[in-house]
Amino acid sequence: MTNYLFWFALLISLSPPFTAAAWAQLDLFSNQQRIEFTPQWQGERFPDGRPKVPDSVLGRLREVTADEAWDVLQAAHFRNQFEGGWRVINPGQRLVGRVVTAVFMPLRADVDAVIRANGKKEGRIGDENSWIIDILQPGDVLVVDLFGKIRYGTIVGDNLSTAIYAKSHNGLIVNGAIRDVTGIQQQPDFQCYVRGVDPSDLQNVMLTGINVPIRIGEVTVMPGDVAIGDPEGVTFVPPQFAEKVAEDTEMDHAVDEWGHAMLREGKYTPGQIDANWTSQMIQEFNAWLEKKGSKLRMPAR
């Protein structure tokens, strides 16, 4: 909880005086602050300021593993972007999508009364866990900090999971639980990374932020990050690195493919393939890439 109080105090200190309309917002971040806190992203954004990594890049990231993303992010000194230890419902094709964040806290009645009143003013419908579903766009992944709550910490069951998939055509990551697993398994394309499952419903919590910075384990997750789920866990890629992660991974895969072909043909030895390539090898590799129609090129030595 201290983490969110810090963010709230920080936003107050950095922001212009709040108007009455601003106080009516559930979100702790304004549209402008979502832009200010993602300054390295220079591409398209959603109307609320959230970075919008292109669909074409998301598609390329479906081949990326946790190890491959890790290498790029570590080199850029982003060292806290991976979280493991999940239970995966409907494992299969890699989960990739633009992050929409939500944070819940333990219920405090006086605070929740204000949240619900503000939600009513903003035209939000239903329970608080429905509010976050209503804003989803195609390609989004809903990422929820439910502070690890399992019993009475079930963010969705089969009905709300159907709604999430209908809106986003994508999955869910929750530092908490889900319910109605049997029903959710009837939607095999809806992939969930969860801490646990439980038959209880969601109780004794309140929604305190949408599309704000949240903590998932050891990761600070920002709205507009790209979540990549694989058998090892989830990597949260800042949007400014999404295309580089895709490009570096594609190059690594191409290097492996060409190297394996050369070994099968007996043209080069394992020692040559594993060492720094000669200028001649790089020329041959780039010619192979061009023949395949790839725009990738290895720089000449």
PDB file of C-alpha atoms in Angstrom:
ATOM      1  CA  MET A   1       0.000   0.000   0.000  1.00  0.00           C
ATOM      2  CA  THR A   2       2.889   2.340   0.736  1.00  0.00           C
ATOM      3  CA  ASN A   3       3.904   2.111  -2.910  1.00  0.00           C
ATOM      4  CA  TYR A   4       0.626   3.677  -4.082  1.00  0.00           C
ATOM      5  CA  LEU A   5       0.645   6.374  -1.408  1.00  0.00           C
ATOM      6  CA  PHE A   6       4.078   7.338  -2.718  1.00  0.00           C
ATOM      7  CA  TRP A   7       2.787   7.604  -6.277  1.00  0.00           C
ATOM      8  CA  PHE A   8      -0.201   9.638  -5.137  1.00  0.00           C
ATOM      9  CA  ALA A   9       2.024  12.079  -3.240  1.00  0.00           C
ATOM     10  CA  LEU A  10       4.384  12.301  -6.204  1.00  0.00           C
ATOM     11  CA  LEU A  11       1.600  13.086  -8.635  1.00  0.00           C
ATOM     12  CA  ILE A  12       0.250  15.810  -6.385  1.00  0.00           C
ATOM     13  CA  SER A  13       3.681  17.399  -6.129  1.00  0.00           C
ATOM     14  CA  LEU A  14       4.251  17.320  -9.901  1.00  0.00           C
ATOM     15  CA  SER A  15       0.792  18.305 -11.088  1.00  0.00           C
ATOM     16  CA  PRO A  16      -0.934  21.659 -11.470  1.00  0.00           C
ATOM     17  CA  PRO A  17      -3.674  22.435  -8.936  1.00  0.00           C
ATOM     18  CA  PHE A  18      -6.529  19.954  -9.176  1.00  0.00           C
ATOM     19  CA  THR A  19      -9.915  21.168 -10.334  1.00  0.00           C
ATOM     20  CA  ALA A  20     -13.155  19.726  -9.076  1.00  0.00           C
ATOM     21  CA  ALA A  21     -13.442  17.757 -12.331  1.00  0.00           C
ATOM     22  CA  ALA A  22      -9.993  16.256 -11.859  1.00  0.00           C
ATOM     23  CA  TRP A  23     -10.854  15.070  -8.366  1.00  0.00           C
ATOM     24  CA  ALA A  24     -13.860  13.246  -9.830  1.00  0.00           C
ATOM     25  CA  GLN A  25     -11.545  11.005 -11.841  1.00  0.00           C
ATOM     26  CA  LEU A  26     -10.937   7.491 -10.537  1.00  0.00           C
ATOM     27  CA  ASP A  27      -7.581   7.420 -12.328  1.00  0.00           C
ATOM     28  CA  LEU A  28      -4.686   8.852 -10.335  1.00  0.00           C
ATOM     29  CA  PHE A  29      -2.913   9.682 -13.604  1.00  0.00           C
ATOM     30  CA  SER A  30      -4.238  12.288 -16.001  1.00  0.00           C
ATOM     31  CA  ASN A  31      -3.848  11.763 -19.740  1.00  0.00           C
ATOM     32  CA  GLN A  32      -0.951  14.220 -19.758  1.00  0.00           C
ATOM     33  CA  GLN A  33       0.800  12.434 -16.900  1.00  0.00           C
ATOM     34  CA  ARG A  34       0.634   9.126 -18.768  1.00  0.00           C
ATOM     35  CA  ILE A  35       2.575  10.896 -21.498  1.00  0.00           C
ATOM     36  CA  GLU A  36       5.008  12.535 -19.077  1.00  0.00           C
ATOM     37  CA  PHE A  37       5.823   9.250 -17.335  1.00  0.00           C
ATOM     38  CA  THR A  38       6.523   7.432 -20.636  1.00  0.00           C
ATOM     39  CA  PRO A  39       8.826  10.024 -22.246  1.00  0.00           C
ATOM     40  CA  GLN A  40      10.924   7.577 -24.275  1.00  0.00           C
ATOM     41  CA  TRP A  41       7.932   6.404 -26.311  1.00  0.00           C
ATOM     42  CA  GLN A  42       7.700   8.480 -29.490  1.00  0.00           C
ATOM     43  CA  GLY A  43       4.997   6.539 -31.307  1.00  0.00           C
ATOM     44  CA  GLU A  44       1.212   6.538 -31.431  1.00  0.00           C
ATOM     45  CA  ARG A  45      -0.846   6.782 -28.241  1.00  0.00           C
ATOM     46  CA  PHE A  46      -4.391   6.034 -27.190  1.00  0.00           C
ATOM     47  CA  PRO A  47      -6.606   9.058 -26.378  1.00  0.00           C
ATOM     48  CA  ASP A  48      -5.842   8.594 -22.658  1.00  0.00           C
ATOM     49  CA  GLY A  49      -2.086   8.929 -23.308  1.00  0.00           C
ATOM     50  CA  ARG A  50      -1.257   5.225 -23.071  1.00  0.00           C
ATOM     51  CA  PRO A  51       1.478   4.162 -25.541  1.00  0.00           C
ATOM     52  CA  LYS A  52       0.117   2.149 -28.471  1.00  0.00           C
ATOM     53  CA  VAL A  53       2.738  -0.283 -29.726  1.00  0.00           C
ATOM     54  CA  PRO A  54       1.699  -1.223 -33.300  1.00  0.00           C
ATOM     55  CA  ASP A  55      -0.133  -4.487 -33.947  1.00  0.00           C
ATOM     56  CA  SER A  56       2.634  -5.456 -36.390  1.00  0.00           C
ATOM     57  CA  VAL A  57       5.212  -5.330 -33.577  1.00  0.00           C
ATOM     58  CA  LEU A  58       2.943  -7.300 -31.234  1.00  0.00           C
ATOM     59  CA  GLY A  59       2.736 -10.015 -33.876  1.00  0.00           C
ATOM     60  CA  ARG A  60       6.523 -10.211 -34.143  1.00  0.00           C
ATOM     61  CA  LEU A  61       6.847 -10.497 -30.361  1.00  0.00           C
ATOM     62  CA  ARG A  62       4.928 -13.778 -30.338  1.00  0.00           C
ATOM     63  CA  GLU A  63       8.188 -15.575 -31.121  1.00  0.00           C
ATOM     64  CA  VAL A  64      10.111 -13.978 -28.233  1.00  0.00           C
ATOM     65  CA  THR A  65      11.088 -15.976 -25.147  1.00  0.00           C
ATOM     66  CA  ALA A  66      11.729 -14.622 -21.668  1.00  0.00           C
ATOM     67  CA  ASP A  67      15.477 -15.179 -22.145  1.00  0.00           C
ATOM     68  CA  GLU A  68      15.560 -13.208 -25.398  1.00  0.00           C
ATOM     69  CA  ALA A  69      13.632 -10.256 -23.964  1.00  0.00           C
ATOM     70  CA  TRP A  70      15.755 -10.409 -20.807  1.00  0.00           C
ATOM     71  CA  ASP A  71      18.984  -9.911 -22.753  1.00  0.00           C
ATOM     72  CA  VAL A  72      17.753  -6.729 -24.452  1.00  0.00           C
ATOM     73  CA  LEU A  73      16.288  -5.231 -21.281  1.00  0.00           C
ATOM     74  CA  GLN A  74      19.313  -6.052 -19.145  1.00  0.00           C
ATOM     75  CA  ALA A  75      21.594  -4.364 -21.674  1.00  0.00           C
ATOM     76  CA  ALA A  76      19.386  -1.262 -21.431  1.00  0.00           C
ATOM     77  CA  HIS A  77      19.633  -1.371 -17.588  1.00  0.00           C
ATOM     78  CA  PHE A  78      15.962  -2.299 -17.141  1.00  0.00           C
ATOM     79  CA  ARG A  79      16.626  -5.056 -14.641  1.00  0.00           C
ATOM     80  CA  ASN A  80      13.245  -5.603 -12.967  1.00  0.00           C
ATOM     81  CA  GLN A  81      10.930  -6.549 -15.833  1.00  0.00           C
ATOM     82  CA  PHE A  82      10.340 -10.293 -15.305  1.00  0.00           C
ATOM     83  CA  GLU A  83       8.021 -12.043 -12.875  1.00  0.00           C
ATOM     84  CA  GLY A  84       7.705 -15.818 -12.524  1.00  0.00           C
ATOM     85  CA  GLY A  85       5.822 -18.187 -10.265  1.00  0.00           C
ATOM     86  CA  TRP A  86       2.457 -18.162 -12.081  1.00  0.00           C
ATOM     87  CA  ARG A  87      -0.273 -20.723 -12.550  1.00  0.00           C
ATOM     88  CA  VAL A  88      -1.339 -20.615 -16.198  1.00  0.00           C
ATOM     89  CA  ILE A  89      -4.914 -21.327 -17.239  1.00  0.00           C
ATOM     90  CA  ASN A  90      -5.301 -22.332 -20.902  1.00  0.00           C
ATOM     91  CA  PRO A  91      -1.589 -22.503 -21.726  1.00  0.00           C
ATOM     92  CA  GLY A  92      -0.806 -22.487 -25.406  1.00  0.00           C
ATOM     93  CA  GLN A  93       0.094 -19.738 -27.824  1.00  0.00           C
ATOM     94  CA  ARG A  94       2.289 -17.076 -26.260  1.00  0.00           C
ATOM     95  CA  LEU A  95       0.378 -14.276 -24.510  1.00  0.00           C
ATOM     96  CA  VAL A  96       1.340 -10.880 -25.970  1.00  0.00           C
ATOM     97  CA  GLY A  97      -0.468  -7.573 -25.588  1.00  0.00           C
ATOM     98  CA  ARG A  98      -0.497  -3.930 -24.569  1.00  0.00           C
ATOM     99  CA  VAL A  99      -0.947  -3.540 -20.846  1.00  0.00           C
ATOM    100  CA  VAL A 100      -3.977  -1.969 -19.200  1.00  0.00           C
ATOM    101  CA  THR A 101      -3.331  -1.745 -15.451  1.00  0.00           C
ATOM    102  CA  ALA A 102      -5.639  -1.834 -12.460  1.00  0.00           C
ATOM    103  CA  VAL A 103      -4.925  -1.852  -8.740  1.00  0.00           C
ATOM    104  CA  PHE A 104      -7.108  -3.029  -5.887  1.00  0.00           C
ATOM    105  CA  MET A 105      -6.514  -2.502  -2.175  1.00  0.00           C
ATOM    106  CA  PRO A 106      -8.107  -3.931   0.968  1.00  0.00           C
ATOM    107  CA  LEU A 107     -11.540  -2.416   1.474  1.00  0.00           C
ATOM    108  CA  ARG A 108     -11.914   0.729   3.538  1.00  0.00           C
ATOM    109  CA  ALA A 109     -15.575   1.741   3.573  1.00  0.00           C
ATOM    110  CA  ASP A 110     -15.172   5.510   3.668  1.00  0.00           C
ATOM    111  CA  VAL A 111     -12.667   5.516   0.784  1.00  0.00           C
ATOM    112  CA  ASP A 112     -14.706   3.042  -1.254  1.00  0.00           C
ATOM    113  CA  ALA A 113     -17.807   5.188  -0.855  1.00  0.00           C
ATOM    114  CA  VAL A 114     -15.979   8.027  -2.599  1.00  0.00           C
ATOM    115  CA  ILE A 115     -14.696   5.686  -5.327  1.00  0.00           C
ATOM    116  CA  ARG A 116     -18.199   4.383  -6.024  1.00  0.00           C
ATOM    117  CA  ALA A 117     -19.673   7.880  -6.014  1.00  0.00           C
ATOM    118  CA  ASN A 118     -17.029   9.061  -8.472  1.00  0.00           C
ATOM    119  CA  GLY A 119     -17.604   5.986 -10.612  1.00  0.00           C
ATOM    120  CA  LYS A 120     -21.297   6.806 -10.765  1.00  0.00           C
ATOM    121  CA  LYS A 121     -20.504  10.376 -11.855  1.00  0.00           C
ATOM    122  CA  GLU A 122     -18.234   8.991 -14.578  1.00  0.00           C
ATOM    123  CA  GLY A 123     -20.973   6.673 -15.856  1.00  0.00           C
ATOM    124  CA  ARG A 124     -19.265   3.457 -14.786  1.00  0.00           C
ATOM    125  CA  ILE A 125     -21.629   0.483 -14.677  1.00  0.00           C
ATOM    126  CA  GLY A 126     -21.735  -2.554 -12.423  1.00  0.00           C
ATOM    127  CA  ASP A 127     -19.167  -3.697  -9.877  1.00  0.00           C
ATOM    128  CA  GLU A 128     -15.667  -2.257  -9.778  1.00  0.00           C
ATOM    129  CA  ASN A 129     -14.079  -5.270 -11.465  1.00  0.00           C
ATOM    130  CA  SER A 130     -16.383  -4.603 -14.436  1.00  0.00           C
ATOM    131  CA  TRP A 131     -15.199  -1.007 -14.777  1.00  0.00           C
ATOM    132  CA  ILE A 132     -11.735  -2.066 -15.881  1.00  0.00           C
ATOM    133  CA  ILE A 133     -13.122  -4.402 -18.526  1.00  0.00           C
ATOM    134  CA  ASP A 134     -15.220  -1.669 -20.134  1.00  0.00           C
ATOM    135  CA  ILE A 135     -12.137   0.308 -21.255  1.00  0.00           C
ATOM    136  CA  LEU A 136     -10.291  -2.571 -22.959  1.00  0.00           C
ATOM    137  CA  GLN A 137      -9.280  -2.305 -26.618  1.00  0.00           C
ATOM    138  CA  PRO A 138      -8.352  -5.094 -29.071  1.00  0.00           C
ATOM    139  CA  GLY A 139      -4.845  -6.323 -28.317  1.00  0.00           C
ATOM    140  CA  ASP A 140      -4.893  -5.261 -24.651  1.00  0.00           C
ATOM    141  CA  VAL A 141      -3.855  -7.489 -21.760  1.00  0.00           C
ATOM    142  CA  LEU A 142      -5.503  -6.624 -18.455  1.00  0.00           C
ATOM    143  CA  VAL A 143      -2.892  -6.661 -15.661  1.00  0.00           C
ATOM    144  CA  VAL A 144      -4.312  -6.444 -12.139  1.00  0.00           C
ATOM    145  CA  ASP A 145      -2.566  -5.970  -8.808  1.00  0.00           C
ATOM    146  CA  LEU A 146      -4.799  -7.703  -6.278  1.00  0.00           C
ATOM    147  CA  PHE A 147      -1.992  -7.872  -3.685  1.00  0.00           C
ATOM    148  CA  GLY A 148      -1.775 -11.682  -3.954  1.00  0.00           C
ATOM    149  CA  LYS A 149      -5.264 -12.268  -2.534  1.00  0.00           C
ATOM    150  CA  ILE A 150      -6.701 -15.722  -3.265  1.00  0.00           C
ATOM    151  CA  ARG A 151      -9.779 -16.349  -1.059  1.00  0.00           C
ATOM    152  CA  TYR A 152     -12.269 -13.614  -2.018  1.00  0.00           C
ATOM    153  CA  GLY A 153      -9.603 -12.310  -4.400  1.00  0.00           C
ATOM    154  CA  THR A 154     -11.065 -13.732  -7.623  1.00  0.00           C
ATOM    155  CA  ILE A 155     -11.029 -10.908 -10.164  1.00  0.00           C
ATOM    156  CA  VAL A 156     -13.174 -12.757 -12.735  1.00  0.00           C
ATOM    157  CA  GLY A 157     -15.146 -15.906 -13.350  1.00  0.00           C
ATOM    158  CA  ASP A 158     -16.360 -17.305 -16.662  1.00  0.00           C
ATOM    159  CA  ASN A 159     -18.795 -14.439 -17.364  1.00  0.00           C
ATOM    160  CA  LEU A 160     -16.305 -11.599 -16.908  1.00  0.00           C
ATOM    161  CA  SER A 161     -13.553 -13.570 -18.625  1.00  0.00           C
ATOM    162  CA  THR A 162     -15.879 -13.857 -21.620  1.00  0.00           C
ATOM    163  CA  ALA A 163     -16.310 -10.085 -21.504  1.00  0.00           C
ATOM    164  CA  ILE A 164     -12.545  -9.522 -21.346  1.00  0.00           C
ATOM    165  CA  TYR A 165     -11.941 -11.730 -24.357  1.00  0.00           C
ATOM    166  CA  ALA A 166     -14.805 -10.167 -26.311  1.00  0.00           C
ATOM    167  CA  LYS A 167     -13.301  -6.699 -25.781  1.00  0.00           C
ATOM    168  CA  SER A 168      -9.589  -7.454 -26.113  1.00  0.00           C
ATOM    169  CA  HIS A 169      -9.313 -10.825 -27.898  1.00  0.00           C
ATOM    170  CA  ASN A 170      -6.535 -11.394 -25.395  1.00  0.00           C
ATOM    171  CA  GLY A 171      -5.786 -12.585 -21.871  1.00  0.00           C
ATOM    172  CA  LEU A 172      -5.441 -11.658 -18.213  1.00  0.00           C
ATOM    173  CA  ILE A 173      -2.599 -11.376 -15.703  1.00  0.00           C
ATOM    174  CA  VAL A 174      -3.618 -11.016 -12.055  1.00  0.00           C
ATOM    175  CA  ASN A 175      -1.591 -10.940  -8.876  1.00  0.00           C
ATOM    176  CA  GLY A 176      -4.563 -12.625  -7.258  1.00  0.00           C
ATOM    177  CA  ALA A 177      -7.029 -15.307  -8.286  1.00  0.00           C
ATOM    178  CA  ILE A 178      -9.848 -16.301 -10.623  1.00  0.00           C
ATOM    179  CA  ARG A 179     -12.881 -18.556 -10.206  1.00  0.00           C
ATOM    180  CA  ASP A 180     -15.019 -20.778 -12.483  1.00  0.00           C
ATOM    181  CA  VAL A 181     -11.955 -22.403 -14.034  1.00  0.00           C
ATOM    182  CA  THR A 182     -14.059 -25.078 -15.713  1.00  0.00           C
ATOM    183  CA  GLY A 183     -16.018 -22.394 -17.541  1.00  0.00           C
ATOM    184  CA  ILE A 184     -12.877 -20.445 -18.416  1.00  0.00           C
ATOM    185  CA  GLN A 185     -11.354 -23.582 -19.902  1.00  0.00           C
ATOM    186  CA  GLN A 186     -14.235 -23.608 -22.382  1.00  0.00           C
ATOM    187  CA  GLN A 187     -12.608 -20.458 -23.842  1.00  0.00           C
ATOM    188  CA  PRO A 188      -9.244 -21.975 -24.835  1.00  0.00           C
ATOM    189  CA  ASP A 189      -7.943 -18.757 -26.417  1.00  0.00           C
ATOM    190  CA  PHE A 190      -8.403 -16.843 -23.139  1.00  0.00           C
ATOM    191  CA  GLN A 191      -5.089 -17.324 -21.365  1.00  0.00           C
ATOM    192  CA  CYS A 192      -4.706 -16.356 -17.695  1.00  0.00           C
ATOM    193  CA  TYR A 193      -1.609 -15.954 -15.537  1.00  0.00           C
ATOM    194  CA  VAL A 194      -2.809 -16.142 -11.923  1.00  0.00           C
ATOM    195  CA  ARG A 195      -1.466 -16.754  -8.414  1.00  0.00           C
ATOM    196  CA  GLY A 196      -4.254 -19.186  -7.581  1.00  0.00           C
ATOM    197  CA  VAL A 197      -7.866 -20.227  -8.071  1.00  0.00           C
ATOM    198  CA  ASP A 198     -10.738 -20.300  -5.608  1.00  0.00           C
ATOM    199  CA  PRO A 199     -14.532 -20.799  -5.698  1.00  0.00           C
ATOM    200  CA  SER A 200     -15.193 -17.607  -3.696  1.00  0.00           C
ATOM    201  CA  ASP A 201     -16.271 -14.337  -5.309  1.00  0.00           C
ATOM    202  CA  LEU A 202     -14.488 -10.975  -5.122  1.00  0.00           C
ATOM    203  CA  GLN A 203     -15.059  -9.340  -1.738  1.00  0.00           C
ATOM    204  CA  ASN A 204     -13.553  -6.874   0.740  1.00  0.00           C
ATOM    205  CA  VAL A 205     -11.465  -4.979  -1.833  1.00  0.00           C
ATOM    206  CA  MET A 206     -11.744  -1.658  -3.652  1.00  0.00           C
ATOM    207  CA  LEU A 207     -10.497  -0.410  -7.011  1.00  0.00           C
ATOM    208  CA  THR A 208      -8.082   2.487  -6.438  1.00  0.00           C
ATOM    209  CA  GLY A 209      -6.605   3.061  -9.879  1.00  0.00           C
ATOM    210  CA  ILE A 210      -6.912   2.338 -13.595  1.00  0.00           C
ATOM    211  CA  ASN A 211      -3.969   2.762 -15.970  1.00  0.00           C
ATOM    212  CA  VAL A 212      -1.605   3.842 -13.214  1.00  0.00           C
ATOM    213  CA  PRO A 213       1.803   2.367 -12.256  1.00  0.00           C
ATOM    214  CA  ILE A 214       1.298  -0.918 -10.405  1.00  0.00           C
ATOM    215  CA  ARG A 215       3.525  -3.496  -8.753  1.00  0.00           C
ATOM    216  CA  ILE A 216       3.405  -7.105  -9.920  1.00  0.00           C
ATOM    217  CA  GLY A 217       5.824  -9.006  -7.715  1.00  0.00           C
ATOM    218  CA  GLU A 218       9.207  -7.407  -8.317  1.00  0.00           C
ATOM    219  CA  VAL A 219       8.131  -5.449 -11.411  1.00  0.00           C
ATOM    220  CA  THR A 220       6.821  -1.908 -11.741  1.00  0.00           C
ATOM    221  CA  VAL A 221       4.318  -2.163 -14.580  1.00  0.00           C
ATOM    222  CA  MET A 222       3.251   0.883 -16.587  1.00  0.00           C
ATOM    223  CA  PRO A 223       0.147   1.240 -18.766  1.00  0.00           C
ATOM    224  CA  GLY A 224       1.255   0.704 -22.354  1.00  0.00           C
ATOM    225  CA  ASP A 225       4.003  -1.791 -21.534  1.00  0.00           C
ATOM    226  CA  VAL A 226       3.919  -4.967 -23.613  1.00  0.00           C
ATOM    227  CA  ALA A 227       3.322  -8.145 -21.613  1.00  0.00           C
ATOM    228  CA  ILE A 228       4.946 -11.291 -23.010  1.00  0.00           C
ATOM    229  CA  GLY A 229       3.976 -14.537 -21.327  1.00  0.00           C
ATOM    230  CA  ASP A 230       5.852 -17.787 -21.853  1.00  0.00           C
ATOM    231  CA  PRO A 231       6.390 -20.989 -19.829  1.00  0.00           C
ATOM    232  CA  GLU A 232       8.923 -19.197 -17.603  1.00  0.00           C
ATOM    233  CA  GLY A 233       6.649 -16.320 -16.615  1.00  0.00           C
ATOM    234  CA  VAL A 234       5.768 -12.811 -17.780  1.00  0.00           C
ATOM    235  CA  THR A 235       8.139 -10.156 -19.116  1.00  0.00           C
ATOM    236  CA  PHE A 236       6.869  -6.576 -19.096  1.00  0.00           C
ATOM    237  CA  VAL A 237       8.613  -4.765 -21.952  1.00  0.00           C
ATOM    238  CA  PRO A 238       8.594  -0.937 -21.870  1.00  0.00           C
ATOM    239  CA  PRO A 239       7.053   0.230 -25.162  1.00  0.00           C
ATOM    240  CA  GLN A 240      10.235   1.970 -26.357  1.00  0.00           C
ATOM    241  CA  PHE A 241      12.018  -1.409 -26.408  1.00  0.00           C
ATOM    242  CA  ALA A 242       9.283  -3.496 -28.012  1.00  0.00           C
ATOM    243  CA  GLU A 243      10.545  -3.230 -31.593  1.00  0.00           C
ATOM    244  CA  LYS A 244      14.183  -3.741 -30.579  1.00  0.00           C
ATOM    245  CA  VAL A 245      13.264  -6.896 -28.676  1.00  0.00           C
ATOM    246  CA  ALA A 246      11.483  -8.150 -31.813  1.00  0.00           C
ATOM    247  CA  GLU A 247      14.380  -7.231 -34.131  1.00  0.00           C
ATOM    248  CA  ASP A 248      17.099  -8.712 -31.917  1.00  0.00           C
ATOM    249  CA  THR A 249      15.109 -11.919 -31.508  1.00  0.00           C
ATOM    250  CA  GLU A 250      14.535 -12.209 -35.262  1.00  0.00           C
ATOM    251  CA  MET A 251      18.259 -11.737 -35.859  1.00  0.00           C
ATOM    252  CA  ASP A 252      19.126 -14.373 -33.253  1.00  0.00           C
ATOM    253  CA  HIS A 253      16.713 -16.833 -34.874  1.00  0.00           C
ATOM    254  CA  ALA A 254      18.116 -16.091 -38.335  1.00  0.00           C
ATOM    255  CA  VAL A 255      21.695 -16.566 -37.121  1.00  0.00           C
ATOM    256  CA  ASP A 256      20.753 -19.928 -35.630  1.00  0.00           C
ATOM    257  CA  GLU A 257      18.888 -21.035 -38.758  1.00  0.00           C
ATOM    258  CA  TRP A 258      21.742 -20.112 -41.124  1.00  0.00           C
ATOM    259  CA  GLY A 259      24.364 -21.549 -38.777  1.00  0.00           C
ATOM    260  CA  HIS A 260      22.533 -24.856 -38.520  1.00  0.00           C
ATOM    261  CA  ALA A 261      22.201 -25.020 -42.301  1.00  0.00           C
ATOM    262  CA  MET A 262      25.940 -24.425 -42.736  1.00  0.00           C
ATOM    263  CA  LEU A 263      26.722 -27.153 -40.208  1.00  0.00           C
ATOM    264  CA  ARG A 264      24.408 -29.633 -41.942  1.00  0.00           C
ATOM    265  CA  GLU A 265      26.065 -28.822 -45.282  1.00  0.00           C
ATOM    266  CA  GLY A 266      29.502 -29.165 -43.735  1.00  0.00           C
ATOM    267  CA  LYS A 267      30.542 -25.789 -45.143  1.00  0.00           C
ATOM    268  CA  TYR A 268      31.703 -24.442 -41.785  1.00  0.00           C
ATOM    269  CA  THR A 269      32.847 -26.136 -38.600  1.00  0.00           C
ATOM    270  CA  PRO A 270      31.185 -25.742 -35.180  1.00  0.00           C
ATOM    271  CA  GLY A 271      34.172 -23.673 -34.087  1.00  0.00           C
ATOM    272  CA  GLN A 272      33.673 -21.260 -36.972  1.00  0.00           C
ATOM    273  CA  ILE A 273      29.923 -20.941 -36.407  1.00  0.00           C
ATOM    274  CA  ASP A 274      30.330 -20.352 -32.657  1.00  0.00           C
ATOM    275  CA  ALA A 275      33.187 -17.844 -33.057  1.00  0.00           C
ATOM    276  CA  ASN A 276      33.069 -14.281 -34.423  1.00  0.00           C
ATOM    277  CA  TRP A 277      32.105 -14.638 -38.064  1.00  0.00           C
ATOM    278  CA  THR A 278      34.496 -13.597 -40.791  1.00  0.00           C
ATOM    279  CA  SER A 279      33.611 -10.903 -43.313  1.00  0.00           C
ATOM    280  CA  GLN A 280      33.008 -13.640 -45.894  1.00  0.00           C
ATOM    281  CA  MET A 281      30.553 -15.445 -43.583  1.00  0.00           C
ATOM    282  CA  ILE A 282      28.678 -12.204 -42.877  1.00  0.00           C
ATOM    283  CA  GLN A 283      28.382 -11.487 -46.599  1.00  0.00           C
ATOM    284  CA  GLU A 284      26.997 -14.957 -47.210  1.00  0.00           C
ATOM    285  CA  PHE A 285      24.587 -14.616 -44.286  1.00  0.00           C
ATOM    286  CA  ASN A 286      23.305 -11.239 -45.520  1.00  0.00           C
ATOM    287  CA  ALA A 287      22.854 -12.623 -49.027  1.00  0.00           C
ATOM    288  CA  TRP A 288      20.841 -15.482 -47.521  1.00  0.00           C
ATOM    289  CA  LEU A 289      18.687 -12.970 -45.628  1.00  0.00           C
ATOM    290  CA  GLU A 290      18.061 -10.984 -48.805  1.00  0.00           C
ATOM    291  CA  LYS A 291      17.087 -14.135 -50.682  1.00  0.00           C
ATOM    292  CA  LYS A 292      14.571 -14.920 -47.940  1.00  0.00           C
ATOM    293  CA  GLY A 293      13.046 -11.455 -48.337  1.00  0.00           C
ATOM    294  CA  SER A 294      14.168 -10.311 -44.903  1.00  0.00           C
ATOM    295  CA  LYS A 295      15.157  -6.684 -44.274  1.00  0.00           C
ATOM    296  CA  LEU A 296      17.531  -7.725 -41.494  1.00  0.00           C
ATOM    297  CA  ARG A 297      21.242  -7.298 -42.124  1.00  0.00           C
ATOM    298  CA  MET A 298      24.268  -8.054 -39.977  1.00  0.00           C
ATOM    299  CA  PRO A 299      26.742  -5.132 -39.943  1.00  0.00           C
ATOM    300  CA  ALA A 300      29.973  -5.822 -41.827  1.00  0.00           C
ATOM    301  CA  ARG A 301      33.154  -6.175 -39.789  1.00  0.00           C
TER     302      ARG A 301
END
